[in-house]
mmCIF file of C-alpha atoms in Angstrom:
data_model
loop_
_atom_site.group_PDB
_atom_site.id
_atom_site.type_symbol
_atom_site.label_atom_id
_atom_site.label_comp_id
_atom_site.label_asym_id
_atom_site.label_seq_id
_atom_site.Cartn_x
_atom_site.Cartn_y
_atom_site.Cartn_z
ATOM 1 C CA MET A 1 115.985 100.872 89.599
ATOM 2 C CA THR A 2 114.090 97.938 88.128
ATOM 3 C CA LYS A 3 113.848 94.918 90.409
ATOM 4 C CA PRO A 4 115.395 91.663 89.124
ATOM 5 C CA ILE A 5 112.967 89.080 87.769
ATOM 6 C CA THR A 6 113.844 86.696 90.611
ATOM 7 C CA THR A 7 112.951 89.326 93.221
ATOM 8 C CA LYS A 8 109.628 90.073 91.528
ATOM 9 C CA LEU A 9 108.834 86.367 91.336
ATOM 10 C CA ARG A 10 109.704 85.890 94.996
ATOM 11 C CA ASN A 11 107.530 88.820 96.055
ATOM 12 C CA CYS A 12 104.682 87.476 93.935
ATOM 13 C CA LEU A 13 104.888 84.003 95.491
ATOM 14 C CA VAL A 14 105.088 85.473 98.988
ATOM 15 C CA SER A 15 101.939 87.530 98.328
ATOM 16 C CA LEU A 16 100.096 84.473 97.012
ATOM 17 C CA PHE A 17 101.020 82.207 99.920
ATOM 18 C CA ARG A 18 100.267 84.961 102.427
ATOM 19 C CA GLY A 19 96.890 85.304 100.774
ATOM 20 C CA ILE A 20 96.196 81.631 101.475
ATOM 21 C CA SER A 21 97.486 81.929 105.055
ATOM 22 C CA GLN A 22 95.104 84.835 105.683
ATOM 23 C CA VAL A 23 92.218 82.340 105.564
ATOM 24 C CA THR A 24 93.133 81.704 109.211
ATOM 25 C CA LEU A 25 94.189 85.320 109.838
ATOM 26 C CA GLN A 26 97.905 84.553 109.506
ATOM 27 C CA ARG A 27 100.463 86.593 107.571
ATOM 28 C CA ASN A 28 103.040 83.963 106.766
ATOM 29 C CA ALA A 29 104.026 82.590 103.356
ATOM 30 C CA LEU A 30 105.239 79.269 104.773
ATOM 31 C CA SER A 31 101.916 78.838 106.554
ATOM 32 C CA GLY A 32 100.121 79.444 103.262
ATOM 33 C CA PHE A 33 102.297 76.838 101.556
ATOM 34 C CA LEU A 34 101.410 74.285 104.234
ATOM 35 C CA PHE A 35 97.726 75.154 103.894
ATOM 36 C CA ILE A 36 97.615 74.485 100.153
ATOM 37 C CA LEU A 37 99.758 71.387 100.681
ATOM 38 C CA GLY A 38 97.162 70.175 103.170
ATOM 39 C CA VAL A 39 94.342 70.837 100.724
ATOM 40 C CA THR A 40 96.255 68.927 98.020
ATOM 41 C CA VAL A 41 96.570 65.920 100.343
ATOM 42 C CA ASN A 42 92.775 65.778 100.556
ATOM 43 C CA SER A 43 91.691 67.034 97.118
ATOM 44 C CA ILE A 44 93.792 67.999 94.117
ATOM 45 C CA ALA A 45 90.744 69.610 92.513
ATOM 46 C CA MET A 46 90.119 71.876 95.497
ATOM 47 C CA ALA A 47 93.828 72.741 95.671
ATOM 48 C CA ILE A 48 93.628 73.833 92.030
ATOM 49 C CA GLY A 49 90.568 75.887 92.961
ATOM 50 C CA VAL A 50 92.511 77.581 95.760
ATOM 51 C CA ALA A 51 95.366 78.354 93.356
ATOM 52 C CA ILE A 52 93.062 79.779 90.681
ATOM 53 C CA GLY A 53 91.233 81.898 93.235
ATOM 54 C CA VAL A 54 94.232 83.378 95.008
ATOM 55 C CA ILE A 55 96.116 84.039 91.757
ATOM 56 C CA THR A 56 93.087 85.752 90.210
ATOM 57 C CA SER A 57 92.321 87.947 93.200
ATOM 58 C CA THR A 58 95.949 88.926 93.800
ATOM 59 C CA ALA A 59 96.453 89.715 90.102
ATOM 60 C CA CYS A 60 93.297 91.851 90.029
ATOM 61 C CA ALA A 61 94.457 93.830 93.062
ATOM 62 C CA ASN A 62 97.769 94.483 91.294
ATOM 63 C CA ILE A 63 96.085 95.491 88.024
ATOM 64 C CA LEU A 64 93.837 97.921 89.908
ATOM 65 C CA ASN A 65 96.883 99.401 91.670
ATOM 66 C CA TYR A 66 95.526 98.773 95.135
ATOM 67 C CA PRO A 67 97.902 99.436 98.088
ATOM 68 C CA VAL A 68 101.045 97.349 97.702
ATOM 69 C CA LYS A 69 101.307 96.673 101.439
ATOM 70 C CA GLN A 70 97.798 95.216 101.541
ATOM 71 C CA ILE A 71 98.521 93.053 98.496
ATOM 72 C CA GLU A 72 101.800 91.806 99.972
ATOM 73 C CA ASP A 73 100.037 91.017 103.243
ATOM 74 C CA GLY A 74 97.599 88.788 101.349
ATOM 75 C CA LEU A 75 94.515 90.819 102.232
ATOM 76 C CA PHE A 76 93.077 90.546 98.729
ATOM 77 C CA GLY A 77 93.988 86.893 98.226
ATOM 78 C CA TYR A 78 92.219 84.842 100.852
ATOM 79 C CA ASN A 79 88.632 85.510 99.781
ATOM 80 C CA GLY A 80 89.555 84.360 96.278
ATOM 81 C CA ALA A 81 91.162 81.240 97.744
ATOM 82 C CA LEU A 82 87.940 80.472 99.620
ATOM 83 C CA ILE A 83 85.875 81.003 96.466
ATOM 84 C CA GLY A 84 88.066 78.483 94.653
ATOM 85 C CA VAL A 85 87.914 75.775 97.291
ATOM 86 C CA VAL A 86 84.165 76.099 97.908
ATOM 87 C CA ILE A 87 83.213 76.113 94.219
ATOM 88 C CA PHE A 88 85.020 72.808 93.718
ATOM 89 C CA LEU A 89 83.622 71.523 97.015
ATOM 90 C CA LEU A 90 80.046 72.151 95.875
ATOM 91 C CA TYR A 91 80.270 71.654 92.113
ATOM 92 C CA ALA A 92 82.134 69.349 89.762
ATOM 93 C CA PRO A 93 85.059 70.923 87.871
ATOM 94 C CA SER A 94 84.056 72.300 84.475
ATOM 95 C CA LEU A 95 84.693 75.316 82.274
ATOM 96 C CA MET A 96 81.748 77.084 83.922
ATOM 97 C CA THR A 97 82.995 76.469 87.482
ATOM 98 C CA VAL A 98 86.474 77.698 86.541
ATOM 99 C CA LEU A 99 84.927 80.858 85.094
ATOM 100 C CA LEU A 100 82.903 81.282 88.290
ATOM 101 C CA ILE A 101 86.072 81.012 90.370
ATOM 102 C CA VAL A 102 87.838 83.614 88.234
ATOM 103 C CA GLY A 103 84.885 85.993 88.129
ATOM 104 C CA GLY A 104 83.946 85.458 91.769
ATOM 105 C CA SER A 105 87.517 85.935 92.974
ATOM 106 C CA ALA A 106 87.833 89.175 91.002
ATOM 107 C CA LEU A 107 84.561 90.411 92.499
ATOM 108 C CA THR A 108 85.787 89.740 96.054
ATOM 109 C CA VAL A 109 88.658 92.137 95.405
ATOM 110 C CA LEU A 110 86.282 94.986 94.567
ATOM 111 C CA ILE A 111 84.098 94.229 97.587
ATOM 112 C CA MET A 112 87.120 93.985 99.881
ATOM 113 C CA ARG A 113 88.485 97.339 98.709
ATOM 114 C CA PHE A 114 85.080 98.989 99.158
ATOM 115 C CA MET A 115 84.694 97.581 102.662
ATOM 116 C CA LEU A 116 88.231 98.520 103.703
ATOM 117 C CA LEU A 117 87.548 102.109 102.675
ATOM 118 C CA ASN A 118 84.028 102.465 104.041
ATOM 119 C CA PHE A 119 83.575 100.112 107.001
ATOM 120 C CA VAL A 120 84.974 100.464 110.505
ATOM 121 C CA LEU A 121 84.993 96.724 111.166
ATOM 122 C CA PRO A 122 87.431 94.480 109.242
ATOM 123 C CA PRO A 123 85.773 92.748 106.242
ATOM 124 C CA TYR A 124 87.321 89.328 107.009
ATOM 125 C CA THR A 125 85.449 86.775 104.817
ATOM 126 C CA ALA A 126 82.400 88.947 104.073
ATOM 127 C CA PRO A 127 83.373 89.381 100.373
ATOM 128 C CA TYR A 128 83.634 85.612 99.899
ATOM 129 C CA ILE A 129 80.316 85.010 101.689
ATOM 130 C CA LEU A 130 78.446 87.571 99.568
ATOM 131 C CA VAL A 131 79.862 86.211 96.311
ATOM 132 C CA ILE A 132 79.335 82.529 97.164
ATOM 133 C CA TRP A 133 75.723 83.267 98.143
ATOM 134 C CA ALA A 134 75.183 84.874 94.751
ATOM 135 C CA ILE A 135 76.755 81.892 92.968
ATOM 136 C CA TRP A 136 74.691 79.452 95.022
ATOM 137 C CA ILE A 137 71.496 81.307 94.070
ATOM 138 C CA LEU A 138 72.472 81.291 90.383
ATOM 139 C CA ALA A 139 73.613 77.641 90.372
ATOM 140 C CA PRO A 140 70.259 76.092 89.318
ATOM 141 C CA ALA A 141 70.030 78.406 86.313
ATOM 142 C CA LEU A 142 73.611 77.535 85.352
ATOM 143 C CA ASP A 143 72.879 73.793 85.628
ATOM 144 C CA LEU A 144 76.019 73.113 87.648
ATOM 145 C CA ALA A 145 76.704 69.457 88.432
ATOM 146 C CA PRO A 146 77.176 68.848 92.198
ATOM 147 C CA THR A 147 80.111 66.959 93.612
ATOM 148 C CA ALA A 148 79.690 63.818 95.682
ATOM 149 C CA ALA A 149 80.755 64.553 99.269
ATOM 150 C CA ILE A 150 82.159 61.637 101.259
ATOM 151 C CA VAL A 151 82.489 61.894 105.047
ATOM 152 C CA ASN A 152 84.308 59.327 107.149
ATOM 153 C CA GLU A 153 82.012 57.952 109.869
ATOM 154 C CA ASN A 154 84.840 56.806 112.168
ATOM 155 C CA THR A 155 85.503 58.891 115.265
ATOM 156 C CA SER A 156 88.630 59.106 117.391
ATOM 157 C CA THR A 157 91.051 61.769 118.563
ATOM 158 C CA TRP A 158 91.677 62.308 114.859
ATOM 159 C CA GLY A 159 88.347 64.109 114.830
ATOM 160 C CA ILE A 160 90.070 67.135 116.370
ATOM 161 C CA PHE A 161 92.483 67.343 113.450
ATOM 162 C CA GLU A 162 89.703 66.761 110.941
ATOM 163 C CA GLY A 163 87.880 69.654 112.585
ATOM 164 C CA ILE A 164 90.918 71.869 112.049
ATOM 165 C CA GLY A 165 90.997 70.682 108.423
ATOM 166 C CA GLN A 166 87.429 71.907 108.062
ATOM 167 C CA ILE A 167 88.697 75.483 108.461
ATOM 168 C CA ILE A 168 89.247 75.259 104.698
ATOM 169 C CA PHE A 169 86.470 72.678 104.223
ATOM 170 C CA GLN A 170 88.707 69.601 104.219
ATOM 171 C CA ASN A 171 87.594 66.369 105.908
ATOM 172 C CA ASN A 172 91.053 64.887 106.415
ATOM 173 C CA ALA A 173 93.134 64.494 109.576
ATOM 174 C CA ILE A 174 96.491 64.767 107.771
ATOM 175 C CA THR A 175 95.252 67.972 106.160
ATOM 176 C CA GLY A 176 94.292 69.266 109.603
ATOM 177 C CA ILE A 177 97.777 68.517 110.903
ATOM 178 C CA CYS A 178 99.286 70.471 107.989
ATOM 179 C CA PHE A 179 96.996 73.396 108.844
ATOM 180 C CA LEU A 180 97.884 73.203 112.539
ATOM 181 C CA ILE A 181 101.624 73.199 111.781
ATOM 182 C CA GLY A 182 101.101 76.162 109.475
ATOM 183 C CA ILE A 183 99.281 78.088 112.200
ATOM 184 C CA PHE A 184 101.929 77.092 114.773
ATOM 185 C CA ILE A 185 104.733 78.429 112.572
ATOM 186 C CA SER A 186 102.950 81.767 112.313
ATOM 187 C CA ASN A 187 101.499 82.084 115.807
ATOM 188 C CA LYS A 188 101.942 79.524 118.580
ATOM 189 C CA SER A 189 99.129 81.010 120.636
ATOM 190 C CA HIS A 190 96.658 80.667 117.761
ATOM 191 C CA ALA A 191 97.706 77.032 117.291
ATOM 192 C CA PHE A 192 97.242 76.318 121.004
ATOM 193 C CA TRP A 193 93.746 77.786 121.083
ATOM 194 C CA SER A 194 92.833 75.976 117.871
ATOM 195 C CA ILE A 195 93.609 72.677 119.610
ATOM 196 C CA ILE A 196 91.711 73.713 122.742
ATOM 197 C CA GLY A 197 88.729 74.795 120.649
ATOM 198 C CA GLY A 198 88.772 71.529 118.719
ATOM 199 C CA MET A 199 88.993 69.434 121.895
ATOM 200 C CA LEU A 200 86.159 71.305 123.622
ATOM 201 C CA ALA A 201 83.901 71.161 120.574
ATOM 202 C CA THR A 202 84.595 67.473 119.957
ATOM 203 C CA SER A 203 84.086 66.566 123.631
ATOM 204 C CA LEU A 204 80.797 68.453 123.802
ATOM 205 C CA ALA A 205 79.579 66.862 120.562
ATOM 206 C CA MET A 206 80.401 63.369 121.843
ATOM 207 C CA PHE A 207 78.746 64.165 125.196
ATOM 208 C CA LEU A 208 75.594 65.138 123.306
ATOM 209 C CA ALA A 209 75.854 61.847 121.372
ATOM 210 C CA LEU A 210 75.943 63.574 118.002
ATOM 211 C CA SER A 211 76.682 61.455 114.954
ATOM 212 C CA PRO A 212 80.292 61.097 113.774
ATOM 213 C CA THR A 213 79.350 62.959 110.596
ATOM 214 C CA LEU A 214 78.210 65.983 112.585
ATOM 215 C CA ILE A 215 81.217 65.850 114.900
ATOM 216 C CA LEU A 216 83.654 65.909 111.989
ATOM 217 C CA ALA A 217 81.683 68.603 110.176
ATOM 218 C CA VAL A 218 81.086 71.178 112.914
ATOM 219 C CA VAL A 219 84.231 71.142 115.033
ATOM 220 C CA VAL A 220 85.443 73.855 112.656
ATOM 221 C CA ASN A 221 83.114 76.411 114.248
ATOM 222 C CA SER A 222 85.156 76.552 117.418
ATOM 223 C CA ASN A 223 88.469 76.570 115.527
ATOM 224 C CA ARG A 224 87.349 79.492 113.358
ATOM 225 C CA THR A 225 86.207 81.487 116.385
ATOM 226 C CA LEU A 226 89.422 81.052 118.323
ATOM 227 C CA SER A 227 91.829 81.611 115.451
#
Protein backbone atom coordinates (compact mmCIF):
# COMPACT_ATOMS: atom_id res chain seq x y z
CA MET A 1 0.00 0.00 0.00
CA THR A 2 1.35 3.41 -0.94
CA LYS A 3 2.41 5.55 2.00
CA PRO A 4 0.59 8.89 2.45
CA ILE A 5 2.48 11.98 1.32
CA THR A 6 2.66 13.24 4.92
CA THR A 7 4.33 10.01 6.06
CA LYS A 8 6.87 10.16 3.23
CA LEU A 9 7.63 13.79 4.04
CA ARG A 10 8.06 12.98 7.72
CA ASN A 11 10.40 10.08 6.97
CA CYS A 12 12.39 12.30 4.62
CA LEU A 13 12.80 15.05 7.22
CA VAL A 14 13.76 12.53 9.89
CA SER A 15 16.45 11.09 7.59
CA LEU A 16 17.81 14.57 6.85
CA PHE A 17 17.97 15.69 10.48
CA ARG A 18 19.47 12.36 11.53
CA GLY A 19 22.08 12.88 8.86
CA ILE A 20 23.05 16.18 10.47
CA SER A 21 23.04 14.64 13.96
CA GLN A 22 25.43 11.92 12.78
CA VAL A 23 28.16 14.58 12.56
CA THR A 24 28.54 13.92 16.30
CA LEU A 25 27.68 10.21 16.00
CA GLN A 26 24.09 10.70 17.17
CA ARG A 27 20.99 9.16 15.61
CA ASN A 28 18.35 11.65 16.61
CA ALA A 29 16.30 13.95 14.37
CA LEU A 30 15.71 16.51 17.12
CA SER A 31 19.44 16.66 17.76
CA GLY A 32 20.01 17.31 14.06
CA PHE A 33 17.44 20.11 14.13
CA LEU A 34 19.23 21.74 17.06
CA PHE A 35 22.57 21.37 15.27
CA ILE A 36 21.42 23.21 12.14
CA LEU A 37 19.65 25.76 14.34
CA GLY A 38 22.96 26.35 16.10
CA VAL A 39 24.77 26.77 12.80
CA THR A 40 22.10 29.26 11.66
CA VAL A 41 22.66 31.32 14.82
CA ASN A 42 26.30 31.74 13.82
CA SER A 43 26.13 31.76 10.01
CA ILE A 44 23.12 31.62 7.72
CA ALA A 45 25.41 30.89 4.77
CA MET A 46 26.96 27.86 6.45
CA ALA A 47 23.51 26.64 7.53
CA ILE A 48 22.44 26.80 3.87
CA GLY A 49 25.59 24.85 3.02
CA VAL A 50 24.67 22.17 5.57
CA ALA A 51 21.16 21.95 4.11
CA ILE A 52 22.39 21.68 0.52
CA GLY A 53 24.93 19.03 1.48
CA VAL A 54 22.67 16.79 3.53
CA ILE A 55 19.79 17.03 1.05
CA THR A 56 22.08 16.20 -1.88
CA SER A 57 23.76 13.24 -0.21
CA THR A 58 20.53 11.79 1.17
CA ALA A 59 18.79 12.18 -2.20
CA CYS A 60 21.69 10.48 -4.00
CA ALA A 61 21.58 7.54 -1.60
CA ASN A 62 17.85 7.18 -2.30
CA ILE A 63 18.31 7.43 -6.08
CA LEU A 64 21.01 4.75 -5.95
CA ASN A 65 18.71 2.51 -3.89
CA TYR A 66 21.17 2.12 -1.06
CA PRO A 67 19.92 0.32 2.11
CA VAL A 68 16.87 2.12 3.48
CA LYS A 69 17.90 1.54 7.10
CA GLN A 70 21.27 3.21 6.53
CA ILE A 71 19.61 6.15 4.79
CA GLU A 72 17.05 6.55 7.58
CA ASP A 73 19.83 6.41 10.17
CA GLY A 74 21.53 9.35 8.44
CA LEU A 75 24.69 7.44 7.54
CA PHE A 76 24.86 8.95 4.06
CA GLY A 77 23.92 12.47 5.13
CA TYR A 78 26.51 13.73 7.56
CA ASN A 79 29.51 13.77 5.22
CA GLY A 80 27.48 15.89 2.80
CA ALA A 81 26.53 18.22 5.66
CA LEU A 82 30.22 18.64 6.53
CA ILE A 83 31.08 19.34 2.89
CA GLY A 84 28.46 22.09 2.84
CA VAL A 85 29.56 23.82 6.03
CA VAL A 86 33.28 23.66 5.24
CA ILE A 87 32.93 24.92 1.66
CA PHE A 88 31.14 28.03 2.91
CA LEU A 89 33.59 28.31 5.80
CA LEU A 90 36.56 28.42 3.42
CA TYR A 91 35.09 30.07 0.33
CA ALA A 92 32.59 32.82 -0.38
CA PRO A 93 29.16 31.67 -1.63
CA SER A 94 28.93 31.56 -5.42
CA LEU A 95 27.52 29.36 -8.16
CA MET A 96 30.81 27.44 -8.25
CA THR A 97 30.86 26.76 -4.49
CA VAL A 98 27.24 25.58 -4.60
CA LEU A 99 28.13 23.21 -7.43
CA LEU A 100 31.11 21.97 -5.40
CA ILE A 101 28.84 21.27 -2.44
CA VAL A 102 26.40 19.33 -4.62
CA GLY A 103 29.09 17.40 -6.47
CA GLY A 104 31.21 16.83 -3.38
CA SER A 105 28.25 15.66 -1.31
CA ALA A 106 27.22 13.21 -4.03
CA LEU A 107 30.77 11.87 -4.18
CA THR A 108 30.84 11.25 -0.41
CA VAL A 109 27.86 8.93 -0.85
CA LEU A 110 29.76 6.73 -3.31
CA ILE A 111 32.85 6.68 -1.10
CA MET A 112 30.78 5.89 2.00
CA ARG A 113 29.03 2.98 0.29
CA PHE A 114 32.35 1.60 -0.97
CA MET A 115 33.93 1.84 2.47
CA LEU A 116 30.93 0.29 4.23
CA LEU A 117 31.15 -2.70 1.91
CA ASN A 118 34.92 -3.14 1.85
CA PHE A 119 36.39 -1.83 5.11
CA VAL A 120 36.25 -3.42 8.55
CA LEU A 121 36.54 -0.10 10.38
CA PRO A 122 33.64 2.40 10.22
CA PRO A 123 34.23 5.15 7.60
CA TYR A 124 33.10 7.98 9.92
CA THR A 125 34.18 11.27 8.22
CA ALA A 126 36.75 9.74 5.85
CA PRO A 127 34.58 10.43 2.75
CA TYR A 128 34.25 14.11 3.67
CA ILE A 129 37.99 14.41 4.37
CA LEU A 130 38.98 12.85 1.03
CA VAL A 131 36.58 15.04 -0.94
CA ILE A 132 37.44 18.29 0.87
CA TRP A 133 41.15 17.62 0.32
CA ALA A 134 40.48 17.24 -3.40
CA ILE A 135 38.46 20.47 -3.47
CA TRP A 136 41.15 22.31 -1.51
CA ILE A 137 43.80 21.16 -4.01
CA LEU A 138 41.63 22.27 -6.95
CA ALA A 139 40.63 25.61 -5.37
CA PRO A 140 43.47 27.72 -6.88
CA ALA A 141 42.62 26.52 -10.39
CA LEU A 142 38.94 27.31 -9.78
CA ASP A 143 39.81 30.82 -8.53
CA LEU A 144 37.55 30.52 -5.49
CA ALA A 145 37.25 33.65 -3.36
CA PRO A 146 38.09 32.98 0.33
CA THR A 147 35.85 34.03 3.16
CA ALA A 148 37.01 36.37 5.90
CA ALA A 149 37.20 34.43 9.18
CA ILE A 150 36.62 36.41 12.37
CA VAL A 151 37.58 34.93 15.74
CA ASN A 152 36.64 36.50 19.05
CA GLU A 153 39.74 37.14 21.17
CA ASN A 154 37.89 37.22 24.51
CA THR A 155 38.26 34.20 26.77
CA SER A 156 36.03 33.03 29.60
CA THR A 157 34.09 29.92 30.53
CA TRP A 158 32.24 30.53 27.28
CA GLY A 159 35.33 29.16 25.57
CA ILE A 160 34.16 25.65 26.49
CA PHE A 161 30.90 26.16 24.62
CA GLU A 162 32.68 27.78 21.69
CA GLY A 163 34.89 24.69 21.59
CA ILE A 164 31.80 22.49 21.36
CA GLY A 165 30.53 24.76 18.58
CA GLN A 166 33.74 24.06 16.69
CA ILE A 167 32.60 20.44 16.26
CA ILE A 168 30.82 21.81 13.19
CA PHE A 169 33.32 24.65 12.72
CA GLN A 170 31.28 27.34 14.47
CA ASN A 171 32.97 29.95 16.68
CA ASN A 172 29.92 30.87 18.75
CA ALA A 173 29.04 30.03 22.35
CA ILE A 174 25.26 30.04 21.76
CA THR A 175 25.82 27.65 18.86
CA GLY A 176 27.85 25.41 21.16
CA ILE A 177 25.03 25.38 23.70
CA CYS A 178 22.59 24.33 20.96
CA PHE A 179 24.97 21.51 20.00
CA LEU A 180 25.38 20.43 23.62
CA ILE A 181 21.61 20.33 24.17
CA GLY A 182 21.26 18.32 20.97
CA ILE A 183 23.85 15.80 22.15
CA PHE A 184 22.25 15.67 25.62
CA ILE A 185 18.84 14.85 24.14
CA SER A 186 20.35 11.95 22.22
CA ASN A 187 22.89 10.67 24.73
CA LYS A 188 23.47 12.16 28.18
CA SER A 189 26.78 10.36 28.59
CA HIS A 190 28.14 11.83 25.36
CA ALA A 191 27.07 15.31 26.49
CA PHE A 192 28.78 14.84 29.87
CA TRP A 193 32.06 13.76 28.31
CA SER A 194 31.88 16.58 25.77
CA ILE A 195 31.80 19.06 28.66
CA ILE A 196 34.63 17.26 30.47
CA GLY A 197 36.70 17.18 27.29
CA GLY A 198 36.08 20.88 26.68
CA MET A 199 36.99 21.81 30.26
CA LEU A 200 40.20 19.76 30.25
CA ALA A 201 41.30 21.08 26.86
CA THR A 202 40.52 24.69 27.77
CA SER A 203 42.26 24.42 31.16
CA LEU A 204 45.37 22.89 29.61
CA ALA A 205 45.45 25.54 26.87
CA MET A 206 45.19 28.35 29.44
CA PHE A 207 47.86 26.68 31.60
CA LEU A 208 50.17 26.66 28.58
CA ALA A 209 49.34 30.36 28.05
CA LEU A 210 48.08 29.80 24.52
CA SER A 211 46.40 32.71 22.77
CA PRO A 212 42.61 33.09 23.02
CA THR A 213 42.39 32.44 19.28
CA LEU A 214 44.07 29.05 19.66
CA ILE A 215 42.02 28.16 22.73
CA LEU A 216 38.74 28.81 20.93
CA ALA A 217 39.93 27.03 17.79
CA VAL A 218 41.36 23.78 19.16
CA VAL A 219 39.12 22.85 22.07
CA VAL A 220 37.11 20.94 19.46
CA ASN A 221 39.79 18.23 19.26
CA SER A 222 38.93 16.90 22.68
CA ASN A 223 35.18 17.18 22.08
CA ARG A 224 35.44 15.22 18.82
CA THR A 225 37.49 12.48 20.47
CA LEU A 226 35.13 11.97 23.37
CA SER A 227 31.88 12.13 21.43
